Amino acid sequence: MRVGLVQLTASDDPEANLPETLGHVAEAARQGAGFVLTPEVTNCVSTDRARQRDVLRPEAEDPTLAALRQAARAHGIWLLIGSLALRSADPQGRFANRSFLVAPDGSVAARYDKIHMFDVAVDATETYRESAGYRPGECATLAQTPFAPIGMTICYDIRFPALYRRLAQAGAQILTVPSAFSPVTGAAHWEVLLRARAIETGCFVLAPAQTGSHPAAEGRARRTWGHSMAVAPWGEVLLDAGVEPGAYVCEVDLEAVAAARGRVPSLANEPRWEGP
Ligand SMILES: O=C(O)CNC(=O)[C@H](CS)NC(=O)CCC(=O)C(=O)O
């Protein structure tokens, strides 16, 4: 099966971002991808909560979701919308960072709200407090498709391997990690973390990413690492998209899942030990 990763430099204007996103999804489908994935916060990269309150919509009214569901149907593809920043029913007014799996008929097959919030000082000058703006999810999501069960995760989740082991033990063969990784941690950790999760779980890891310098109305530009990546269950990097936005397609042979798990059965072994 052919998979397409869409790499974006989204701005903080959802309406302005949409045409390019739709263009890359169409290009991936044109190149034969039956499963296409977009990055975290496909609709809006912003660090400005007031700006987000202006431009973000609830799920039921979100134009990016409606347009991408229509695109999935038009192209007859499975589409993972890595995430959308959405208004939610949260009493504290926090947004949802929500991933959607859309079926080829345009229906929403599964949803996942990012569990782990990126509250991290990556270096002396750069600090993130995702939990100030977003409400964390509380539930892991395993989605069923005709080609493979999919464990849905987002970005910073990648640092919590227990989540991935649980998803794989529950049946996942593909793990999705749509991201907007910071350049500092991206250079040091991105590829290693993705390959480690693939090797530990015997899953394909598909990680479409935001890249570059993101335009923002108040000038508070944000930079992301790019390098959208597809990793096979044995740990091989099948695709590294570099830093340019675009549609990147590669071949995924799902038989590699059983082959890798047959060679190293660590997923099936529950070692017994006691300690701290
Ligand atoms: O803020 C938004 O609009 C959407 N959310 C994100 O971009 C999030 C939180 S800032 N980014 C990450 O989780 C990066 C993780 C990362 O870089 C790492 O784990 O090292």
Coordinates of N, CA, C and O in Angstrom, one line a residue, residues 3 27 31 40 42 45 48 61 83 94 107 110 115 121 137 142 145 154 169 209 216 243 267:
V3 N 1.5 5.2 1.0 CA 1.2 6.2 2.0 C 1.7 7.5 1.7 O 2.8 7.6 1.1
E27 N -2.2 15.9 -4.4 CA -1.0 15.4 -5.0 C -0.6 14.0 -4.5 O -0.2 13.2 -5.3
Q31 N -0.4 10.6 -6.7 CA 0.8 9.7 -6.8 C 0.4 8.3 -6.2 O 1.3 7.4 -6.0
E40 N 0.4 17.7 12.9 CA -0.3 18.4 14.1 C -0.7 19.8 13.7 O 0.0 20.4 12.9
T42 N -2.8 21.1 11.7 CA -2.9 21.4 10.3 C -3.6 22.7 10.0 O -3.2 23.4 9.0
V45 N -1.0 27.1 13.2 CA 0.1 27.2 14.1 C 0.2 28.5 14.7 O 0.4 29.5 14.0
D48 N -0.5 32.4 20.1 CA -1.2 33.6 20.7 C -2.6 33.2 21.0 O -3.4 32.9 20.1
E61 N -18.3 23.1 13.4 CA -18.3 24.2 12.5 C -16.9 24.5 11.8 O -16.7 25.5 11.2
S83 N -3.8 16.8 13.4 CA -4.7 17.4 14.4 C -5.2 18.7 13.9 O -4.7 19.3 12.9
R94 N -10.2 26.1 27.4 CA -9.0 25.6 26.6 C -9.5 24.9 25.3 O -10.6 24.4 25.2
S107 N -16.6 10.0 6.1 CA -17.1 10.0 7.5 C -15.9 10.0 8.5 O -14.8 9.6 8.1
A110 N -12.6 7.9 13.5 CA -12.0 7.9 14.9 C -11.5 9.3 15.2 O -11.1 10.0 14.3
I115 N -2.9 13.5 24.6 CA -2.9 13.2 26.0 C -1.8 14.0 26.7 O -2.0 14.7 27.7
A121 N 10.9 23.6 28.8 CA 11.9 24.6 28.5 C 13.0 23.9 27.7 O 13.8 23.2 28.2
G137 N -6.3 15.2 26.4 CA -7.2 14.0 26.3 C -6.9 13.0 27.4 O -5.9 13.1 28.1
L142 N -7.4 3.4 19.5 CA -7.0 2.4 18.4 C -8.2 2.4 17.4 O -9.3 2.1 17.7
T145 N -9.3 -0.1 10.5 CA -9.4 0.2 9.0 C -9.3 -1.1 8.3 O -8.9 -2.1 8.9
I154 N -0.1 11.9 19.1 CA 0.3 13.3 18.6 C 1.6 13.7 19.3 O 1.7 13.7 20.5
Q169 N 0.1 -3.7 21.8 CA -0.4 -4.9 22.4 C -1.9 -5.1 22.1 O -2.5 -6.2 22.1
A209 N 4.8 16.1 9.6 CA 5.3 17.2 10.5 C 5.1 18.6 9.9 O 5.1 18.8 8.7
A216 N 3.0 34.6 11.6 CA 2.0 34.8 12.7 C 1.7 36.3 12.7 O 2.6 37.1 12.5
V243 N 13.1 19.5 4.7 CA 12.5 20.6 5.3 C 11.5 21.4 4.4 O 10.9 22.4 4.8
L267 N 7.5 -7.7 22.1 CA 6.1 -7.2 22.3 C 5.3 -8.2 23.1 O 4.4 -7.9 23.9

